[in-house]
Coordinates of C-alpha atoms and ligand atoms in Angstrom, one line a residue:
X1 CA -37.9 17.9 -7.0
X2 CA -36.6 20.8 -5.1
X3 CA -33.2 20.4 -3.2
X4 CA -34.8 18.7 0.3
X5 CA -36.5 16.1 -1.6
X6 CA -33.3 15.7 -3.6
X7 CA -31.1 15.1 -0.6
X8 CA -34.3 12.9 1.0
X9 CA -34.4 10.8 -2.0
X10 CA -30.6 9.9 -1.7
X11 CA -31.0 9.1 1.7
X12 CA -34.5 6.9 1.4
X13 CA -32.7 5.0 -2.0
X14 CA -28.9 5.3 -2.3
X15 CA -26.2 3.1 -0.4
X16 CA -24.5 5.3 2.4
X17 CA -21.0 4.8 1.1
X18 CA -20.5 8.9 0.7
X19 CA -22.0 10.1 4.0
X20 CA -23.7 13.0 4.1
X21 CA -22.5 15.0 0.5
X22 CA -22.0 18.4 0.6
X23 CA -25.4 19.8 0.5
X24 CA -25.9 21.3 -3.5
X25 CA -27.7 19.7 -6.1
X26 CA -25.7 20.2 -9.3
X27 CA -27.4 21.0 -12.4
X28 CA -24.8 22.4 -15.1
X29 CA -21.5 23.3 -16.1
X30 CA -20.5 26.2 -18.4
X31 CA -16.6 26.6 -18.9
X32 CA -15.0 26.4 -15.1
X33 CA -18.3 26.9 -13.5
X34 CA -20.9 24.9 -11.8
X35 CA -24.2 25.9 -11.2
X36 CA -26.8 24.4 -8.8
X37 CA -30.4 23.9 -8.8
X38 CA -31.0 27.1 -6.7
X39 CA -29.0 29.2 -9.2
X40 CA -26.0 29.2 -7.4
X41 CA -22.8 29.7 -9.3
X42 CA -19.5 27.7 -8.4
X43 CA -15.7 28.4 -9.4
X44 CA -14.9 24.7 -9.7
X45 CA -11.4 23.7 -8.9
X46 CA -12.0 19.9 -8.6
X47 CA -12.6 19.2 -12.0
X48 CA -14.8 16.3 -10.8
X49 CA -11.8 15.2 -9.3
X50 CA -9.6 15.6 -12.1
X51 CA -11.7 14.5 -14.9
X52 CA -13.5 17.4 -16.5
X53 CA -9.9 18.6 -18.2
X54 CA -11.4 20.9 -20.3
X55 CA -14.2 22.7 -18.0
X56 CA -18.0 22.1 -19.0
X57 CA -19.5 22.5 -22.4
X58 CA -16.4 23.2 -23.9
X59 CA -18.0 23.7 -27.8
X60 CA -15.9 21.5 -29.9
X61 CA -16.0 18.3 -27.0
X62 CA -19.8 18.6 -27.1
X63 CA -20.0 18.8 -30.4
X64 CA -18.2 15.7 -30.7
X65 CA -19.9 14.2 -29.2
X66 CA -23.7 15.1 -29.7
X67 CA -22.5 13.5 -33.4
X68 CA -21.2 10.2 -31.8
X69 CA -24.5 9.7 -29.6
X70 CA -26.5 10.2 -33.0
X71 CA -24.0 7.7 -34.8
X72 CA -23.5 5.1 -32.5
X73 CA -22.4 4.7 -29.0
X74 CA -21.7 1.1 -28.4
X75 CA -21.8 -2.3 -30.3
X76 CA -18.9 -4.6 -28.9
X77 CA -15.9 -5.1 -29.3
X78 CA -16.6 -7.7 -31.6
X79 CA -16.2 -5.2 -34.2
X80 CA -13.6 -2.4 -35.5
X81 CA -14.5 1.2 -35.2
X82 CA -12.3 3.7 -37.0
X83 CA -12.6 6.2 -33.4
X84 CA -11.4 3.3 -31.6
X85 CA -8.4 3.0 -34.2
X86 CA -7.8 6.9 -34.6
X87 CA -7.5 7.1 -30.9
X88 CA -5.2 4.1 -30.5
X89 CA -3.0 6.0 -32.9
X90 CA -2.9 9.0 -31.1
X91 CA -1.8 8.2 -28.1
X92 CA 0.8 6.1 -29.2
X93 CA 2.0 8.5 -31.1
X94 CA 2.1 10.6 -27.9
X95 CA 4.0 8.4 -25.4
X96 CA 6.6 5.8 -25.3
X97 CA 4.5 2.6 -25.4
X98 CA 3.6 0.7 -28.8
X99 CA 0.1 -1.2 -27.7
X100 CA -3.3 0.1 -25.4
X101 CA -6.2 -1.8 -23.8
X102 CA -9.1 0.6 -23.2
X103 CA -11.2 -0.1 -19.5
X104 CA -13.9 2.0 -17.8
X105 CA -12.9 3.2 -14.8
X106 CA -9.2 3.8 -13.2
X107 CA -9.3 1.0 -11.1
X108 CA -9.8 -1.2 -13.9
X109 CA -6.6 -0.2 -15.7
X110 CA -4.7 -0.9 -12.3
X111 CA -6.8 -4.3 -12.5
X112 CA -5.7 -4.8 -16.8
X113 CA -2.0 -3.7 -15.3
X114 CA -1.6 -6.0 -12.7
X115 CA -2.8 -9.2 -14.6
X116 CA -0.5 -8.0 -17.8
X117 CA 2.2 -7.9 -15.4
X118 CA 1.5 -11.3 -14.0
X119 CA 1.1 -13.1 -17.4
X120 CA 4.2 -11.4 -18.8
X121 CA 6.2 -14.2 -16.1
X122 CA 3.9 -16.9 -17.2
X123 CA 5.1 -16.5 -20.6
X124 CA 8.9 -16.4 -19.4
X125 CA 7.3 -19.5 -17.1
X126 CA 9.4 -17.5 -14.0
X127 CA 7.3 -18.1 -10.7
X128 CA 7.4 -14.0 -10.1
X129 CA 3.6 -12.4 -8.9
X130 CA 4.1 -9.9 -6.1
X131 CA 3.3 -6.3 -6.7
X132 CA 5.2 -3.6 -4.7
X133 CA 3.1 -0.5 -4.1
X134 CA 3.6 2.4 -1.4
X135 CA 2.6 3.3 1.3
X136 CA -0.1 6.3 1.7
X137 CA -0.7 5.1 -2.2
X138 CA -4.5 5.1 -4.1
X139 CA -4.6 2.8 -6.6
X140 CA -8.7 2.2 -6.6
X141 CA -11.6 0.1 -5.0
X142 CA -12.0 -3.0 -6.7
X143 CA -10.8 -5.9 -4.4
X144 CA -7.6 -6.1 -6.3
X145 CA -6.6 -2.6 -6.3
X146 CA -8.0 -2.0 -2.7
X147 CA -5.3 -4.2 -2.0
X148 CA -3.1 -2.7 -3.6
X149 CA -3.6 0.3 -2.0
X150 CA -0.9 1.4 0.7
X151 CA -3.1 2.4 3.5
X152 CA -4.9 0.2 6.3
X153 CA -8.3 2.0 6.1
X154 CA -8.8 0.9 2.7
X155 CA -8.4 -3.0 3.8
X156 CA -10.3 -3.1 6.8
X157 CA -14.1 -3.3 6.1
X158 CA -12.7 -6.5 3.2
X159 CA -10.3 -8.3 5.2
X160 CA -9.1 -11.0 4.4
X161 CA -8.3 -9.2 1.0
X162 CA -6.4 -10.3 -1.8
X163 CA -2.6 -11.0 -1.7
X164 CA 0.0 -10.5 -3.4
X165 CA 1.0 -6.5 -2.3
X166 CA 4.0 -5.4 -0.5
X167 CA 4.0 -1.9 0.8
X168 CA 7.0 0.1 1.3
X169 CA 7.3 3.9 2.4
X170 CA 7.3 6.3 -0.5
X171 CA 10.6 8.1 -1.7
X172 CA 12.6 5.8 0.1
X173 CA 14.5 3.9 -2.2
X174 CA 16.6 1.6 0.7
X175 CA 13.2 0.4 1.3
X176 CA 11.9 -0.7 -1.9
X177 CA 15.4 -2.3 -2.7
X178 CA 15.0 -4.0 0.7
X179 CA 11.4 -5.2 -1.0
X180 CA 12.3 -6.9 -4.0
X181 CA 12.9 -11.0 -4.1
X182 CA 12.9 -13.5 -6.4
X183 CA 8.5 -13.5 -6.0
X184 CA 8.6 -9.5 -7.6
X185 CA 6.9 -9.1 -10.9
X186 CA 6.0 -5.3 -10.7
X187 CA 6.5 -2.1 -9.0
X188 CA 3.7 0.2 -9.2
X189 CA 4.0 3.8 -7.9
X190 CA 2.0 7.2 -8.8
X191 CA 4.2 9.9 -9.5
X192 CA 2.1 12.1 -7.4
X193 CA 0.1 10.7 -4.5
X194 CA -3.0 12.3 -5.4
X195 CA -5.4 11.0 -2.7
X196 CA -2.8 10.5 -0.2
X197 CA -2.3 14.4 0.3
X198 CA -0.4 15.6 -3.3
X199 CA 3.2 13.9 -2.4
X200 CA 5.2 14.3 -5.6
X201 CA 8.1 11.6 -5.8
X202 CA 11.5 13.0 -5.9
X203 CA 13.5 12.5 -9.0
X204 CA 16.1 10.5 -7.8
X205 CA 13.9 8.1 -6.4
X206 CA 12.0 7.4 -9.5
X207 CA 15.3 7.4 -11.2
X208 CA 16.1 4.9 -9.0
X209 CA 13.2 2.5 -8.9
X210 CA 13.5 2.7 -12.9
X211 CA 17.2 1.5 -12.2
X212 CA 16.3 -1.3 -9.7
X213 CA 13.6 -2.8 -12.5
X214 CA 16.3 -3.0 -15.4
X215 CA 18.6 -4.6 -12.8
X216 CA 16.1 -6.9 -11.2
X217 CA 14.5 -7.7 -14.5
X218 CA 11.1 -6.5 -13.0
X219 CA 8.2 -4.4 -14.2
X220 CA 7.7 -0.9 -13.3
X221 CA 3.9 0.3 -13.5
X222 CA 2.8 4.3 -13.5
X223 CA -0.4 4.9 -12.3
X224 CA -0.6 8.1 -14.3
X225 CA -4.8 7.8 -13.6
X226 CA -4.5 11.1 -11.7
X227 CA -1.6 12.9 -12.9
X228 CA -1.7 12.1 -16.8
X229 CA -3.3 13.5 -19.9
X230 CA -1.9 16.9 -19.4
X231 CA -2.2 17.5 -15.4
X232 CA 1.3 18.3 -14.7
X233 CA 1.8 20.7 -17.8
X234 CA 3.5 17.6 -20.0
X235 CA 0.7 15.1 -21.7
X236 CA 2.2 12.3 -18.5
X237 CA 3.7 13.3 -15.8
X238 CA 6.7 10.6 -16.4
X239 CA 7.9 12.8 -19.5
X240 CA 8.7 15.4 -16.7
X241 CA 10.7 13.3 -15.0
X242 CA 12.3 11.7 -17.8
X243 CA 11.9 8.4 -16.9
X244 CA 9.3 5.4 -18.8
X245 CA 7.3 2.9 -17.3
X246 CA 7.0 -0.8 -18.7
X247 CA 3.2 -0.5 -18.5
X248 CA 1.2 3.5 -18.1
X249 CA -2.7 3.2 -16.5
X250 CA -4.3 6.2 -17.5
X251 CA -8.0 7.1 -16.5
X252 CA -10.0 10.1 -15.2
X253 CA -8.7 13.6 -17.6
X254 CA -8.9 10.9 -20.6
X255 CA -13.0 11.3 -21.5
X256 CA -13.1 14.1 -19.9
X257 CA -16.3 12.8 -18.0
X258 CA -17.0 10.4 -20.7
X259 CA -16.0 7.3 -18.2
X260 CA -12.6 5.8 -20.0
X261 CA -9.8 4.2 -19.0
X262 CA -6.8 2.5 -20.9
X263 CA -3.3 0.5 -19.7
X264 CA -0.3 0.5 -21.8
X265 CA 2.9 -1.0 -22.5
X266 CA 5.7 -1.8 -25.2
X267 CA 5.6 -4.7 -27.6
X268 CA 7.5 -6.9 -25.1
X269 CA 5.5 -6.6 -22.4
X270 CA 2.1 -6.3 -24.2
X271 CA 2.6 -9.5 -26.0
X272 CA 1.9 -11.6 -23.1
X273 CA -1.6 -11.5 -23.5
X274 CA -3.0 -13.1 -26.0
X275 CA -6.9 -13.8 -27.2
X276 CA -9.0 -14.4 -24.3
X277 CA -6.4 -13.1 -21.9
X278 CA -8.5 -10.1 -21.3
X279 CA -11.8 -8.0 -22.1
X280 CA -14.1 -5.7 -21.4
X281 CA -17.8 -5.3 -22.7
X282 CA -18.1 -1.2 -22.8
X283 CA -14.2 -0.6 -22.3
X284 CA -13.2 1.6 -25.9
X285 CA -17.0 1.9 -27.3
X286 CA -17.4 4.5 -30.2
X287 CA -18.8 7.3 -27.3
X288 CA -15.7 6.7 -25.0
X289 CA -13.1 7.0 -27.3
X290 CA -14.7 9.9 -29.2
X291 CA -14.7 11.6 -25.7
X292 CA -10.6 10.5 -25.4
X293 CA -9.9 10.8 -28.9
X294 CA -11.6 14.6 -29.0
X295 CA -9.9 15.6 -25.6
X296 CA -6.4 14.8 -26.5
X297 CA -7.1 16.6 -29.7
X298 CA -7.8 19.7 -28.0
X299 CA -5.2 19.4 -25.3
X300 CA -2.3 19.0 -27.8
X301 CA -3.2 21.1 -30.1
X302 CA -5.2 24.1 -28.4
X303 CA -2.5 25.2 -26.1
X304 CA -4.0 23.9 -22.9
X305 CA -0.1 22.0 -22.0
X306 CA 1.5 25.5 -21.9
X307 CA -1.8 26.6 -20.0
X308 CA -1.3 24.3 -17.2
X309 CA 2.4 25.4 -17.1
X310 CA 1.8 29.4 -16.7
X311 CA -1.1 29.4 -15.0
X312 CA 0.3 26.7 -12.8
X313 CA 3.4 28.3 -11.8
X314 CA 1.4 31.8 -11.2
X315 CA -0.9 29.6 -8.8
X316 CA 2.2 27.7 -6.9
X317 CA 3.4 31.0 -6.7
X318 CA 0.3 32.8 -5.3
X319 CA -0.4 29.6 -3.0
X320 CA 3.6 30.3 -1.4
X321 CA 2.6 33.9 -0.5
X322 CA 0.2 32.8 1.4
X323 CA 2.4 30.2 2.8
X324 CA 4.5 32.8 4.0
X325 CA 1.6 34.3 5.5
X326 CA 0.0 31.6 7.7
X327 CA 2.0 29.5 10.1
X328 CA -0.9 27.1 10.0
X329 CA 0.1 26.5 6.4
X330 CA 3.1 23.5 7.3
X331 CA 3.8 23.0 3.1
X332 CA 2.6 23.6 -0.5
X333 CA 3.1 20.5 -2.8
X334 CA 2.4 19.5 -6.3
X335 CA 3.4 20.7 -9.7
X336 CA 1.2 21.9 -12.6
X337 CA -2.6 22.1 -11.7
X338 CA -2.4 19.4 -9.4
X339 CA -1.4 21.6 -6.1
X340 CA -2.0 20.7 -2.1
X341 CA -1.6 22.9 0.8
X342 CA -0.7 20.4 4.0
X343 CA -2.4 22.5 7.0
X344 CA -2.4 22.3 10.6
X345 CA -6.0 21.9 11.1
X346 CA -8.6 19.1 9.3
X347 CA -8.4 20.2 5.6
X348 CA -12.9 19.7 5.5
X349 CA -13.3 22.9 8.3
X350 CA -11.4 24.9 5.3
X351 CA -13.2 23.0 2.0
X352 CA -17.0 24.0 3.9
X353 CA -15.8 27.5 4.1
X354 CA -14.6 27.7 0.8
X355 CA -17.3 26.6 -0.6
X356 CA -19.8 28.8 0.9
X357 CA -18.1 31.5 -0.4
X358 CA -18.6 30.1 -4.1
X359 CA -15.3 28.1 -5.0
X360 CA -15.2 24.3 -5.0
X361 CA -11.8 22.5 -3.8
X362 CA -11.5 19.2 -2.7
X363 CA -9.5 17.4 0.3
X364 CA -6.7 14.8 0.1
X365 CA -6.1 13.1 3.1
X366 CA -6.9 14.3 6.6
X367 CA -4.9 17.7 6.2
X368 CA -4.3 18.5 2.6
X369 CA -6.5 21.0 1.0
X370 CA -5.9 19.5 -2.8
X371 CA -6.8 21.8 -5.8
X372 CA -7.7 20.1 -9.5
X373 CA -8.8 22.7 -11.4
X374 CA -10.2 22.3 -15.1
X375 CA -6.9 22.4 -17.1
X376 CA -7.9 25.6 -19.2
X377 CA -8.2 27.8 -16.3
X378 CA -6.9 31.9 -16.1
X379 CA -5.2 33.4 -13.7
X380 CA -8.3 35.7 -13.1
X381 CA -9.9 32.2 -12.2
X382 CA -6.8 32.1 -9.7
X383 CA -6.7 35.1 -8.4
X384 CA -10.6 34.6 -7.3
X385 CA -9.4 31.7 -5.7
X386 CA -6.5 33.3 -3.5
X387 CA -9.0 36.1 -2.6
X388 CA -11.3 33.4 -1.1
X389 CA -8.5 31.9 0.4
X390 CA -7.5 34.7 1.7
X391 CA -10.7 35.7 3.3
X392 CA -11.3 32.3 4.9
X393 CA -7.4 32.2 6.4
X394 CA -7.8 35.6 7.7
X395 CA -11.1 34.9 9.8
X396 CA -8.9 31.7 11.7
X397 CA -5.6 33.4 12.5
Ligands
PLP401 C1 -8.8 7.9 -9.0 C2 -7.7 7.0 -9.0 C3 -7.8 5.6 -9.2 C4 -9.1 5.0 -9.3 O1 -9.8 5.4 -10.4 P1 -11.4 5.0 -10.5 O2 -11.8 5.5 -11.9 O3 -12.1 5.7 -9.4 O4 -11.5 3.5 -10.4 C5 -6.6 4.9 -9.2 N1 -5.4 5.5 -9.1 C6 -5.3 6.8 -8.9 C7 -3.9 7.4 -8.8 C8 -6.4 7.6 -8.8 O5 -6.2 8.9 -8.6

């Protein structure tokens, strides 16, 4: 099929929840580039939206796991696979919880999260099952998360949609102490409002949610799905601000395109479910956590945390010159490779721009242009970046 019929296809067969895509039919991925069916090559700073942590074809990932699909990809999880239990141990042995549940998507670790959090106050048989989220947050698109979700647009096409969610502004810790009553079982926050235009939480705040848990005897809930396995420069983005969550949802960077998800906690918490509680028919097959177990590998041992934290800093620092350069630019956000510029204009003008001159970025929000790059980046990669950036700033001012 050549790219019309492509496009035609998608149009004549596929449900319109996307609108029209932008208009390049991908075909491969080699390191941190793209390259469509016309030949085209792309600089890809969206990592598929955070996922592809380690670039395309990245030898030792593939090689993983052209073994595993010649092995065996899935069988149940009425069995024990050693993958399953190597990668269990690994990322235990890398953050502060004891016990994991592995899920498919992101918005099915929020879903695992929420209904841990709920049976935890069965067990203590306390009448507690409101969820406090924020305002402007993204916590996914199954009814359940959807609601969770802090922002209208979200709820309206499902209405009336689940209950049990209070929203309260972000960084505002009044607010959220304002929230809580004797219904709260959980608060659930992203450190950094990915989708919601790249709003990190301050530190005192998260301090002070953590504090407001302990005091309320409440549970506090990361969703690290965008900002954890290595996004930030540390493996979680909570180790940089020195603060632990009762339960961690993890998602996207985990497979690195392999679709995996996982929800943790401590021994106190975790014991609340017991058999039957919870399931999942593909969640931790032998292919997904080969993908997991293989990427965390790589990104603690290869490198790719100090990676994030040079190149990241020489990109924030690149991003502020320009700044400094266009009043249209309002503020630069974000820490590691997870980076937004809030602009004065509709952040998709810039995106179309970019991208016809060869470099993918992605949008958060109406005005954020959000960058995600593949953590294992070089600050050539930047520099190309800036240059198109640049380019297309210069031609509006
Ligand atoms: C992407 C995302 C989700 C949803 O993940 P899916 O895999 O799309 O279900 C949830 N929370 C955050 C913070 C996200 O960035």
């Amino acid at each position: 099929m050549d790219k019309q019929e492509i496009i035609q296809a998608d149009q004549d067969y596929f449900m319109n929840v996307f609108g029209p895509r932008f208009p390049m039919v991908l075909e491969k991925g080699e390191g941190v580039y793209l390259y469509d069916n016309e030949g085209k090559k792309y600089l890809d700073f969206t990592a598929g939206i955070a996922v592809n942590a380690l670039g395309y074809n990245y030898p030792e990932f593939s090689e993983a796991l052209k073994e595993q699909v010649s092995k065996l990809i899935h069988a149940s999880n009425l069995y024990y696979y050693e993958i399953q239990a190597k990668l269990s141990k690994l990322l235990i042995d890398n953050c502060y919880a004891d016990k994991v549940f592995y899920s498919n998507s992101g918005a099915e670790a929020n879903e695992g999260a929420i209904k841990l959090a709920k049976k935890y106050f069965k067990e203590k048989d306390e009448e507690r099952y409101e969820i406090i989220t924020a305002k402007n947050s993204f916590h996914g698109r199954t009814l359940k998360t959807l609601a969770a979700t802090g922002q209208e647009k979200y709820h309206k096409p499902y209405t009336p949609i689940p209950q049990g969610f209070k929203y309260v502004p972000y960084n505002d810790l009044a607010a959220i102490k304002e929230a809580v009553d004797d219904k709260t079982a959980a608060i659930m926050l992203e450190l950094i409002q990915g989708e919601g235009g790249v709003n990190p939480a301050t530190q005192e705040y998260i301090k002070g949610v953590r504090e407001l848990c302990d005091q309320e005897g409440i549970l506090l809930i990361f969703d690290e799905i965008q900002t954890g396995i290595g996004r930030t420069g540390s493996l979680f983005a909570y180790q940089d601000y020195g603060v632990e969550p009762d339960i961690l949802t993890l998602a996207k960077a985990l497979g690195n395109g392999v679709p995996i998800g996982a929800f943790l906690a401590k021994d106190e918490v975790a014991q609340a479910f017991k058999p039957g509680d919870h399931g999942s028919t593909f969640g931790g097959n032998p292919l997904a956590c080969q993908a997991a177990y293989t990427t965390l590998n790589i990104i603690l041992n290869q490198g790719v945390l100090d990676n994030v934290k040079e190149v990241g800093t020489y990109f924030y620092n690149r991003l502020l010159d320009l700044k400094d350069k266009y009043d249209f630019i309002k503020e630069l956000r974000g820490m590691g490779l997870i980076l937004g510029l809030e602009l004065e204009m509709e952040a998709k003008e810039i995106v179309t721009k970019v991208i016809e001159n060869g470099i993918l970025v992605l949008t958060a929000g109406k005005n954020v242009l959000r960058f995600l790059p593949p953590l294992v980046i070089s600050t050539e990669d930047v520099d190309q970046v800036i240059g198109v950036l640049e380019k297309v700033f210069s031609q509006i001012n």
